[in-house]
XYZ file of C-alpha atoms in Angstrom:
725
model
C -15.567 -1.968 -34.591
C -16.048 -3.583 -38.004
C -16.558 -7.345 -38.222
C -13.631 -7.611 -40.616
C -11.244 -5.855 -38.224
C -12.545 -7.883 -35.308
C -11.908 -11.130 -37.166
C -8.399 -10.000 -38.114
C -7.542 -9.232 -34.498
C -9.074 -12.489 -33.273
C -7.094 -14.392 -35.901
C -3.843 -12.702 -34.897
C -4.514 -13.413 -31.222
C -5.243 -17.075 -32.039
C -1.945 -17.410 -33.922
C 0.098 -15.714 -31.202
C -1.601 -17.655 -28.435
C -0.978 -20.926 -30.259
C 2.695 -20.030 -30.644
C 2.914 -19.146 -26.968
C 1.450 -22.537 -26.049
C 3.897 -24.287 -28.391
C 6.801 -22.371 -26.858
C 5.624 -23.231 -23.356
C 5.416 -26.909 -24.280
C 8.873 -26.843 -25.897
C 10.482 -25.079 -22.950
C 8.830 -27.369 -20.426
C 10.097 -30.453 -22.265
C 13.540 -28.892 -22.739
C 13.832 -28.176 -19.020
C 12.675 -31.670 -18.123
C 15.234 -33.294 -20.411
C 18.011 -30.903 -19.401
C 17.481 -31.611 -15.728
C 17.435 -35.356 -16.331
C 20.602 -35.141 -18.427
C 22.232 -32.856 -15.871
C 21.497 -35.248 -13.042
C 22.932 -38.131 -15.063
C 26.009 -36.106 -15.999
C 26.678 -35.162 -12.378
C 26.337 -38.769 -11.248
C 29.021 -39.899 -13.740
C 31.427 -36.996 -13.351
C 33.793 -38.992 -11.148
C 33.988 -41.641 -13.856
C 34.970 -39.053 -16.479
C 37.756 -37.565 -14.387
C 40.752 -39.712 -13.512
C 42.437 -38.122 -10.511
C 46.197 -38.342 -10.915
C 48.609 -36.332 -8.772
C 51.710 -38.456 -9.313
C 53.694 -35.651 -10.906
C 53.544 -31.924 -11.637
C 52.424 -32.694 -15.213
C 49.730 -35.093 -13.959
C 48.534 -32.397 -11.536
C 48.063 -29.944 -14.411
C 46.155 -32.523 -16.483
C 43.869 -33.378 -13.583
C 43.159 -29.757 -12.701
C 42.536 -28.992 -16.384
C 39.986 -31.809 -16.613
C 38.213 -30.644 -13.445
C 38.092 -27.067 -14.777
C 36.667 -28.314 -18.092
C 33.903 -30.222 -16.308
C 33.155 -27.197 -14.112
C 32.728 -25.062 -17.231
C 30.385 -27.649 -18.741
C 28.283 -27.574 -15.565
C 28.293 -23.739 -15.547
C 27.155 -23.616 -19.184
C 24.418 -26.143 -18.487
C 23.196 -24.057 -15.516
C 23.192 -20.890 -17.633
C 21.088 -22.595 -20.327
C 18.687 -23.911 -17.696
C 18.350 -20.484 -16.049
C 17.732 -18.830 -19.423
C 15.050 -21.386 -20.331
C 13.379 -21.030 -16.928
C 13.263 -17.235 -17.255
C 11.827 -17.481 -20.762
C 9.195 -19.945 -19.554
C 8.143 -17.528 -16.791
C 7.736 -14.738 -19.366
C 5.674 -16.972 -21.661
C 3.427 -18.090 -18.785
C 2.822 -14.454 -17.859
C 1.948 -13.591 -21.471
C -0.525 -16.479 -21.635
C -2.681 -14.654 -19.076
C -2.946 -11.635 -21.392
C -0.601 -11.650 -24.406
C -0.677 -7.941 -25.227
C -2.624 -4.780 -24.510
C -1.826 -2.399 -27.357
C -0.895 -2.009 -31.002
C 0.578 0.820 -33.013
C 0.622 1.108 -36.792
C 3.784 2.911 -37.899
C 4.715 4.472 -41.226
C 8.506 4.624 -41.663
C 8.128 7.208 -44.445
C 9.918 4.989 -46.951
C 7.017 3.984 -49.243
C 6.882 0.589 -47.530
C 3.617 -0.782 -46.067
C 2.622 0.155 -42.537
C 4.194 -1.980 -39.796
C 2.135 -3.142 -36.830
C 3.710 -3.548 -33.396
C 1.830 -5.336 -30.609
C 2.826 -4.228 -27.079
C 2.846 -6.493 -23.996
C 4.419 -6.769 -20.539
C 7.356 -8.589 -22.165
C 8.548 -9.402 -25.662
C 7.911 -12.635 -27.562
C 9.601 -13.993 -30.677
C 8.295 -17.230 -32.176
C 10.365 -20.214 -33.355
C 10.614 -18.654 -36.841
C 12.347 -15.614 -35.250
C 9.332 -13.381 -35.943
C 8.699 -10.692 -33.311
C 5.071 -11.146 -32.288
C 4.988 -8.993 -29.139
C 7.225 -6.084 -28.142
C 8.207 -5.378 -24.541
C 6.499 -2.236 -23.186
C 9.975 -0.944 -22.306
C 11.394 -1.280 -25.825
C 12.127 1.937 -27.787
C 9.299 1.379 -30.289
C 6.771 1.097 -27.438
C 7.319 4.691 -26.411
C 5.232 5.661 -29.450
C 2.278 3.856 -27.873
C 2.468 5.780 -24.599
C 3.652 9.243 -25.446
C 2.316 10.582 -28.686
C -0.801 11.502 -30.586
C -1.392 10.245 -34.124
C 0.735 11.848 -36.822
C 4.406 12.683 -37.195
C 6.601 11.426 -34.414
C 9.953 9.745 -33.702
C 11.698 7.398 -31.303
C 15.332 6.771 -30.406
C 17.424 3.607 -30.716
C 21.078 3.618 -29.657
C 21.074 7.426 -29.582
C 19.776 7.553 -33.171
C 16.467 9.296 -33.811
C 14.117 7.537 -36.231
C 11.366 9.714 -37.775
C 7.999 8.001 -38.262
C 4.311 8.720 -38.573
C 1.868 7.021 -36.210
C -1.115 5.983 -38.343
C -3.049 4.022 -35.747
C -3.195 3.207 -32.047
C -5.313 0.351 -30.796
C -5.919 -0.785 -27.226
C -7.092 -4.248 -26.210
C -8.699 -5.936 -23.268
C -7.696 -9.610 -23.515
C -8.272 -12.500 -21.156
C -5.946 -15.366 -22.126
C -6.978 -16.275 -25.702
C -10.214 -14.258 -25.659
C -10.397 -10.769 -27.170
C -12.928 -9.017 -24.951
C -12.886 -5.664 -26.758
C -10.624 -3.146 -28.448
C -10.604 0.610 -29.066
C -8.924 2.801 -31.663
C -7.715 6.023 -30.064
C -5.974 9.145 -31.263
C -4.094 9.626 -27.987
C -2.412 7.169 -25.659
C -4.545 5.182 -23.227
C -8.264 5.793 -23.618
C -10.199 6.269 -20.384
C -12.505 3.317 -21.137
C -9.542 0.941 -21.193
C -8.006 2.539 -18.141
C -11.226 2.374 -16.148
C -11.918 -1.225 -17.080
C -8.377 -2.244 -16.121
C -8.706 -0.431 -12.798
C -12.132 -1.882 -12.062
C -10.967 -5.418 -12.885
C -8.038 -5.232 -10.468
C -8.930 -7.809 -7.859
C -5.450 -8.681 -6.667
C -4.465 -8.275 -3.042
C -1.504 -6.124 -4.009
C -0.750 -3.174 -6.248
C -2.346 -3.332 -9.692
C -0.105 -3.983 -12.672
C -0.871 -0.820 -14.643
C 1.655 -1.431 -17.409
C -1.218 -1.429 -19.861
C -2.519 1.871 -18.500
C 0.596 3.960 -18.003
C -0.341 7.569 -18.653
C 1.680 10.116 -20.591
C 2.753 12.037 -17.469
C 3.729 8.796 -15.719
C 5.603 7.565 -18.786
C 7.752 10.708 -18.783
C 8.960 9.821 -15.281
C 9.409 6.121 -16.034
C 11.601 6.743 -19.102
C 13.593 9.740 -17.871
C 17.212 8.573 -18.095
C 18.804 12.028 -18.310
C 17.815 13.618 -14.982
C 20.125 12.644 -12.093
C 17.534 13.722 -9.524
C 13.773 13.348 -10.031
C 11.225 14.716 -7.557
C 7.554 13.798 -8.043
C 4.739 15.501 -6.171
C 1.630 13.461 -6.865
C -1.811 13.598 -5.328
C -3.264 10.550 -3.601
C -4.036 7.746 -6.051
C -2.038 9.265 -8.902
C 0.074 6.137 -9.307
C 3.272 7.476 -7.696
C 4.365 4.143 -6.286
C 3.271 2.234 -9.388
C 5.280 4.689 -11.449
C 8.521 4.197 -9.521
C 8.099 0.395 -9.583
C 7.561 0.584 -13.349
C 10.594 2.876 -13.500
C 12.700 0.212 -11.777
C 11.505 -2.365 -14.323
C 12.261 0.028 -17.188
C 15.770 0.820 -15.928
C 16.566 -2.873 -15.445
C 15.463 -3.508 -19.039
C 17.132 -0.534 -20.718
C 20.401 -0.785 -18.774
C 20.519 -4.588 -18.528
C 24.089 -4.645 -19.837
C 25.214 -2.283 -17.067
C 23.082 -2.908 -13.969
C 21.103 -5.568 -12.125
C 18.594 -5.287 -9.296
C 21.611 -5.307 -6.937
C 22.438 -1.787 -8.160
C 19.090 -0.368 -7.027
C 17.877 0.526 -3.538
C 14.261 1.319 -2.673
C 13.401 3.083 0.599
C 9.784 2.435 1.599
C 7.676 4.056 4.352
C 7.113 0.929 6.477
C 7.424 -2.862 6.582
C 3.796 -3.423 5.642
C 4.318 -1.394 2.498
C 7.400 -3.426 1.547
C 5.260 -6.569 1.632
C 2.555 -4.772 -0.341
C 4.788 -3.977 -3.331
C 6.864 -7.152 -3.200
C 4.930 -8.849 -6.031
C 4.961 -5.965 -8.498
C 8.391 -6.435 -10.080
C 8.264 -10.260 -10.166
C 4.993 -9.885 -12.091
C 7.000 -7.928 -14.666
C 9.692 -10.596 -14.781
C 12.230 -8.682 -12.684
C 13.926 -9.519 -9.397
C 13.095 -7.268 -6.450
C 15.913 -4.847 -5.502
C 16.855 -4.290 -1.878
C 13.826 -2.649 -0.258
C 14.261 -1.150 3.216
C 12.683 1.416 5.480
C 14.874 4.347 6.509
C 14.851 2.903 10.019
C 16.237 -0.413 8.760
C 18.812 1.342 6.591
C 20.206 3.428 9.466
C 20.137 0.416 11.817
C 22.348 -1.493 9.351
C 25.175 0.997 9.935
C 24.503 2.315 13.435
C 26.580 0.907 16.292
C 23.714 1.263 18.769
C 20.258 -0.299 18.721
C 17.479 1.946 17.405
C 13.825 2.324 18.334
C 11.409 -0.097 16.636
C 8.936 0.851 13.916
C 5.977 1.122 16.276
C 7.905 3.474 18.568
C 9.051 5.516 15.582
C 5.549 6.113 14.234
C 4.198 6.845 17.695
C 6.937 9.447 18.151
C 6.660 11.180 14.771
C 2.866 11.222 15.070
C 3.001 13.194 18.315
C 3.223 16.972 18.477
C 5.072 19.133 19.256
C 8.649 17.964 18.603
C 11.019 18.138 21.580
C 13.804 20.731 21.481
C 16.674 18.257 21.104
C 15.068 16.492 18.127
C 14.446 19.891 16.516
C 18.146 20.659 16.846
C 19.219 17.305 15.358
C 16.844 17.694 12.410
C 17.823 21.224 11.507
C 19.797 22.128 8.428
C 21.848 24.416 10.648
C 23.055 21.398 12.658
C 24.056 19.583 9.465
C 25.982 22.623 8.286
C 27.667 22.878 11.691
C 28.801 19.240 11.477
C 30.224 19.842 8.016
C 32.410 22.619 9.440
C 33.251 21.130 12.858
C 36.841 20.073 12.050
C 38.501 23.048 13.713
C 36.504 22.352 16.855
C 38.124 18.923 17.268
C 41.501 18.963 15.502
C 43.337 20.874 18.208
C 41.858 18.896 21.136
C 42.432 15.167 20.553
C 40.876 14.060 23.862
C 38.495 11.585 22.237
C 40.692 8.470 22.270
C 39.919 5.361 24.285
C 42.396 2.644 25.236
C 42.173 -0.862 23.774
C 42.254 -3.636 26.368
C 42.696 -7.386 26.465
C 41.307 -9.245 29.484
C 41.120 -6.036 31.476
C 44.686 -4.949 30.704
C 45.444 -1.953 28.494
C 47.191 -3.097 25.308
C 47.177 0.250 23.494
C 46.948 3.263 25.814
C 45.327 6.645 25.218
C 48.797 8.164 25.525
C 50.073 6.015 22.647
C 47.093 6.986 20.514
C 47.706 10.664 21.248
C 51.371 10.177 20.353
C 50.445 8.632 16.995
C 47.946 11.464 16.416
C 50.617 14.100 16.998
C 53.058 12.301 14.677
C 50.707 12.262 11.682
C 50.785 15.078 9.094
C 48.693 18.166 9.630
C 45.365 18.008 7.836
C 42.546 20.517 7.661
C 39.964 17.737 7.936
C 39.602 15.640 11.069
C 38.571 12.601 9.031
C 41.898 12.709 7.134
C 43.857 13.050 10.371
C 42.069 10.101 11.997
C 42.461 7.864 8.961
C 46.175 8.659 8.969
C 46.283 7.674 12.650
C 44.472 4.457 11.778
C 47.169 3.495 9.267
C 49.900 4.279 11.768
C 48.079 2.326 14.459
C 47.651 -0.718 12.214
C 51.351 -0.598 11.334
C 52.320 -0.169 14.995
C 50.186 -3.147 16.050
C 51.606 -5.297 13.243
C 55.170 -4.511 14.382
C 54.303 -5.467 17.958
C 52.909 -8.828 16.864
C 55.983 -9.521 14.732
C 58.317 -8.656 17.597
C 56.422 -10.854 20.015
C 56.209 -13.711 17.489
C 60.023 -13.741 17.288
C 60.446 -13.848 21.047
C 61.821 -17.081 22.615
C 58.748 -17.302 24.838
C 56.316 -17.565 21.903
C 58.606 -19.861 19.879
C 58.955 -22.244 22.845
C 55.185 -22.127 23.290
C 54.682 -23.127 19.648
C 57.142 -26.017 19.881
C 55.434 -27.354 23.007
C 51.893 -27.405 21.572
C 50.207 -30.814 21.506
C 48.999 -32.196 18.165
C 45.417 -31.527 19.239
C 46.164 -27.840 19.908
C 48.152 -27.527 16.676
C 45.102 -28.659 14.713
C 42.860 -26.374 16.765
C 44.980 -23.245 16.257
C 46.373 -23.847 12.777
C 44.124 -26.475 11.172
C 47.175 -28.662 10.570
C 50.176 -30.249 12.247
C 53.502 -28.393 12.303
C 55.735 -30.314 9.906
C 58.502 -27.723 9.585
C 60.223 -26.510 12.756
C 62.591 -24.056 11.090
C 62.910 -20.594 12.603
C 60.897 -18.917 9.810
C 58.168 -21.559 10.041
C 57.871 -21.267 13.828
C 57.740 -17.459 13.449
C 54.811 -17.727 11.010
C 52.935 -20.070 13.351
C 53.695 -17.761 16.267
C 52.316 -14.750 14.434
C 49.207 -16.713 13.464
C 48.689 -17.724 17.089
C 49.034 -14.122 18.286
C 46.623 -12.867 15.619
C 44.054 -15.367 16.864
C 44.722 -14.482 20.487
C 44.415 -10.736 19.888
C 41.768 -10.903 17.138
C 39.547 -8.569 19.172
C 42.270 -5.896 19.134
C 42.604 -6.191 15.342
C 38.831 -5.812 14.949
C 38.782 -2.859 17.346
C 41.413 -1.056 15.241
C 39.521 -1.734 12.000
C 36.185 -0.689 13.535
C 37.601 2.532 15.042
C 36.834 1.478 18.606
C 39.945 3.379 19.700
C 37.927 6.508 18.959
C 35.263 7.593 21.430
C 32.589 8.408 18.843
C 30.050 9.324 21.511
C 32.432 11.932 22.912
C 32.993 13.440 19.478
C 29.240 13.594 18.940
C 28.727 15.100 22.390
C 31.382 17.753 21.715
C 29.799 18.686 18.389
C 26.243 18.783 19.745
C 27.143 20.729 22.882
C 29.154 23.263 20.895
C 26.212 23.726 18.554
C 23.332 23.873 21.046
C 25.033 24.777 24.372
C 23.154 21.804 25.797
C 24.279 18.290 26.676
C 23.007 15.533 24.390
C 20.695 13.131 26.253
C 19.262 10.103 24.343
C 15.491 9.759 24.639
C 15.733 6.034 25.409
C 18.110 4.233 27.728
C 20.507 2.091 25.710
C 18.805 2.865 22.390
C 18.636 5.713 19.916
C 15.754 7.248 18.012
C 15.954 7.325 14.220
C 16.738 11.049 14.424
C 19.587 10.401 16.867
C 20.920 7.454 14.860
C 20.851 9.532 11.660
C 22.754 12.379 13.323
C 25.342 9.950 14.736
C 25.924 8.432 11.279
C 26.276 11.878 9.730
C 28.926 12.851 12.300
C 30.765 9.555 11.802
C 30.676 9.806 8.003
C 31.840 13.431 7.860
C 34.318 13.535 10.747
C 35.584 10.019 11.544
C 35.457 7.611 8.583
C 33.386 7.342 5.418
C 30.686 4.733 5.984
C 31.150 1.882 3.527
C 27.782 1.484 1.808
C 27.250 -0.353 -1.508
C 27.315 2.350 -4.174
C 23.934 2.085 -5.875
C 23.240 3.311 -9.381
C 19.683 4.313 -8.466
C 17.984 5.157 -5.180
C 14.189 5.442 -5.116
C 12.388 6.969 -2.140
C 8.643 6.692 -1.531
C 6.742 9.133 0.735
C 9.713 11.499 0.598
C 7.751 14.267 2.323
C 8.122 12.280 5.580
C 11.932 12.477 5.570
C 13.804 15.039 7.645
C 16.403 17.303 6.073
C 19.180 15.496 7.959
C 18.001 12.092 6.695
C 18.096 13.367 3.123
C 21.454 15.046 3.733
C 22.854 11.744 5.007
C 21.624 9.910 1.900
C 23.124 12.569 -0.377
C 26.467 12.231 1.449
C 26.421 8.410 1.405
C 25.423 8.147 -2.267
C 27.248 10.983 -4.048
C 27.170 9.344 -7.490
C 23.713 7.776 -7.226
C 20.695 8.946 -9.219
C 17.699 9.741 -6.998
C 14.004 9.283 -7.779
C 11.763 10.603 -4.989
C 7.965 10.568 -4.887
C 5.574 11.955 -2.345
C 2.550 14.121 -1.660
C 2.825 17.303 0.368
C -0.845 16.944 1.263
C 0.011 13.701 3.101
C 2.683 15.264 5.311
C 0.980 14.042 8.500
C 4.129 13.388 10.563
C 6.246 15.897 12.453
C 9.285 14.826 10.410
C 8.159 16.404 7.165
C 10.284 18.436 4.749
C 8.601 20.711 2.160
C 9.408 19.958 -1.474
C 11.036 23.369 -1.951
C 13.556 22.539 0.779
C 14.169 19.087 -0.707
C 15.087 20.763 -3.992
C 17.365 23.206 -2.158
C 19.235 20.321 -0.469
C 20.145 18.804 -3.828
C 20.819 22.153 -5.479
C 23.296 22.928 -2.680
C 25.272 19.859 -3.835
C 25.119 21.045 -7.464
C 22.542 18.388 -8.313
C 19.821 19.638 -10.664
C 16.322 18.469 -9.757
C 13.702 17.579 -12.384
C 10.266 18.218 -10.866
C 7.119 16.376 -11.975
C 3.541 16.835 -10.754
C 0.863 14.124 -11.006
C -2.643 15.537 -10.610
C -4.946 12.758 -11.865
C -6.380 10.348 -9.288
C -6.888 6.771 -10.518
C -7.464 4.972 -7.218
C -10.665 6.314 -5.730
C -14.123 6.802 -7.164
C -14.938 10.295 -8.402
C -17.048 11.052 -5.324
C -14.283 9.975 -2.932
C -11.670 11.937 -4.895
C -13.787 15.086 -4.711
C -14.159 14.575 -0.959
C -10.490 14.154 -0.075
C -9.714 16.974 -2.525
C -11.500 19.323 -0.109
C -8.574 18.856 2.290
C -5.802 19.471 -0.256
C -3.716 22.622 -0.269
C -5.258 25.555 -2.096
C -2.769 25.379 -4.976
C -3.681 21.762 -5.795
C -7.336 21.598 -4.745
C -8.616 22.992 -8.044
C -6.251 20.939 -10.201
C -7.081 17.438 -8.937
C -8.622 15.409 -11.762
C -10.815 12.418 -10.804
C -10.619 9.645 -13.424
C -13.093 7.071 -12.147
C -16.876 7.434 -12.168
C -18.500 9.098 -9.159
C -19.800 5.892 -7.594
C -21.142 5.801 -4.041
C -20.966 9.087 -2.167
C -19.089 9.119 1.173
C -21.452 8.522 4.113
C -21.583 10.165 7.543
C -22.518 7.989 10.536
C -22.693 8.957 14.211
C -22.436 6.645 17.230
C -22.964 7.243 20.948
C -20.769 4.528 22.436
C -18.565 1.595 21.477
C -21.426 -0.901 21.541
C -23.282 1.218 19.001
C -20.095 1.549 16.948
C -19.677 -2.246 16.756
C -23.271 -2.630 15.556
C -22.634 0.090 12.961
C -19.620 -1.838 11.703
C -21.731 -4.978 11.293
C -24.350 -3.014 9.340
C -21.775 -1.400 7.039
C -20.040 -4.736 6.558
C -23.254 -6.034 5.007
C -23.134 -3.189 2.456
C -19.738 -4.337 1.140
C -21.276 -7.446 -0.479
C -18.893 -9.883 1.139
C -15.777 -7.729 0.671
C -13.456 -6.646 3.487
C -13.866 -3.440 5.455
C -10.773 -1.534 6.629
C -11.065 0.719 9.679
C -8.482 3.523 9.801
C -7.716 5.142 13.142
C -5.810 8.287 13.958
C -3.439 6.626 16.441
C -1.899 3.247 17.226
C -3.607 3.390 20.643
C -7.023 3.646 18.989
C -6.158 0.670 16.793
C -5.246 -1.516 19.775
C -8.317 -0.390 21.705
C -10.664 -1.204 18.810
C -9.043 -4.599 18.270
C -9.704 -5.393 21.935
C -13.331 -4.219 21.594
C -13.898 -6.542 18.636
C -12.268 -9.472 20.418
C -14.298 -8.962 23.607
C -17.597 -8.145 21.910
C -17.527 -10.219 18.741
C -20.712 -9.515 16.835
C -20.338 -12.588 14.609
C -17.796 -14.344 12.430
C -18.201 -11.730 9.709
C -16.022 -9.372 11.755
C -13.063 -11.444 10.553
C -13.468 -9.417 7.364
C -12.619 -6.247 9.318
C -9.028 -4.988 9.414
C -7.994 -2.153 11.723
C -4.905 -0.063 10.936
C -3.587 3.303 12.148
C -3.166 6.057 9.587
C 0.626 5.808 10.013
C 0.669 2.300 8.515
C -2.045 2.785 5.899
C -0.195 5.480 3.956
C 0.528 4.334 0.419
C -1.937 1.441 0.648
C -5.392 1.155 -0.894
C -8.568 -0.630 0.216
C -11.952 -1.231 -1.401
C -14.043 -0.107 1.563
C -12.805 2.211 4.323
C -14.318 3.353 7.601
C -12.597 6.253 9.344
C -12.991 6.086 13.092
C -14.365 8.969 15.176
C -13.883 12.208 13.241
C -15.122 14.279 16.154
C -14.343 17.946 16.725
C -12.326 16.966 19.774
C -9.941 14.824 17.689
C -9.915 16.568 14.297
C -9.535 20.351 14.170
C -5.985 21.360 13.131
C -4.177 21.802 9.820
C -2.403 18.500 10.456
C -5.792 16.849 10.982
C -6.850 18.075 7.531
C -3.887 16.211 6.074
C -4.765 13.104 8.061
C -8.312 13.184 6.661
C -6.965 13.733 3.135
C -4.708 10.698 3.587
C -7.283 8.446 5.241
C -10.163 9.160 2.837
C -7.904 8.715 -0.189
C -7.117 5.116 0.845
C -10.652 4.117 -0.236
C -11.410 2.936 -3.773
C -15.155 2.133 -3.751
C -16.751 3.414 -0.560
C -15.826 5.407 2.523
C -17.735 5.748 5.796
C -16.954 8.749 8.019
C -17.942 8.078 11.628
C -18.013 10.383 14.645
C -19.032 10.468 18.288
C -20.377 13.643 19.874
C -19.832 16.698 17.667
C -18.718 16.204 14.089
C -15.423 17.907 13.229
C -15.934 21.309 11.620
C -13.477 20.115 8.965
C -16.364 18.013 7.581
C -18.935 20.811 7.779
C -19.157 20.885 3.959
C -20.805 17.433 4.058
C -23.742 18.463 6.239
């Protein structure tokens, strides 16, 4: 690092930082004035518009003036929103203006051009581009390539260049801490320092440290289906969040965050990642768990999240759930039309105040009158149209009857306002008919809704017929009055394929985290519901600790069966945990990945084994280990929810001191995907940890730790940890 180069970089930073401050000041003043002027304009709007409805011409003039003022207000709001968004970007850049620079030769005998890369772009008041957004085309040169000949694409046009220099910075506001010149993207020193300095309570912003393999996933806009198998701590979740930000930037003329759906493993995780995209200047897309997603469309109530995790953590799986999860059941549903078409005994009458309004016989009659279709769903939708038409004709006929017309004419003014929102001023026959029809539609609104919502179809009976024909057993819900997620998913699949297509917002992109925990039927349902959506799925087969898991090979087969090509990526470098912790959880990985895991961080503190004889001794051990964390929190991970609740009660009843407030206790089911500085894993005894699934639980639990991990046990230590003795 020459003094001359250092001074040049410091000078550039000083200029850019000064311009950022000037822009912030200008935008702040602009917003202040605009809001003051807007308030004043709104307060005088009635003075500017003279309401005149004396004639048709006056009406047009008045409406034209109102429309003009509305447009002025809309334009003012757009300018304000634009200025506010720009101010947010500038304020974010003031924390650390940029993190990289590339020197590019355009091979045209012109001087080298330098491009500084940051989390967003910045152009000064003289229209000079000072910082380029990390998602811009030119920035790909910073992430992807070594020095030398290269190229990048703009508007489908390839531009050949030569990369002559790549520089990485660590900057704190207007202070240049250090910089490195590197021949390949992202030097480990920069990466490690950025990781070590992450002190936020949520996922680190690793925009400055995106690796080449991660960048390939983030910028892949040609693969309709992406499947990522990444080891613990490889940045899978960070990568898909960065991918969302990249897609929103690159396709900003075509999509917004409303066109993206993220499916997360649990509610705690949704909260955990909720600040990532706003930190990049983007609005969070809809982020749901699969349980929440299915509940949004299921007619029945589903189990809660705690019940779900308790159920999928238990082994073995009951026979009925096995049947519902199987690919064979899905295939059976897809070909169940012939089973039901010839036996239309699944109708249910529609009643009003206990009296049948539309009988099962009438529904069967309409069914038999509709054209022959090979698909039950087509037949039922044809019946629905006929039923809607039939009901409309009945209302019209009744509205023309003397009884209804006399009823309308005898309504008091109070009831007229109640039913129609106005007084009847025209008592002509056509007018009274319209009011009569409106009254009947209100009276029988429940029947109209029932027709639209297919309540004339006994969906449960259709499901029961399909399930019984498939399994030769009667379907019996596990809970009274509620369904499990597996049952709810199967019900939706039957409804979507056999009764009526479920109306879901058609997303452009669907991103799934912890995809290894999804059943085949859940994935099949998503494929059916989102036929034109591009999927990005990330997971880790080594963390398949639930009984709902689907191997990656089968996930690929599901999409291939729908003629959807799958682009597979593997992430094998671990950035989260220290080297020593990474080597430890790597012992529990599958044989084909164990030797390929690459620890990035320094070794740090080796994992420690601690035994305890009883709970009192365990609580004292926790106090001792808490002192080793130097004032930082300690997270205890248990194998089950029951252990979590039991330990929480122990701490409440036997509080050692106030320091125990720095202890958090979570079950492994809710800690997946999260990361903690210091982790204690509770009671890894031979009695509790001995199976292949337990190996995956240990892999998952140990890999949550970044700095230190304490492995505790009571009685005999699990043989799975024999390598540590």
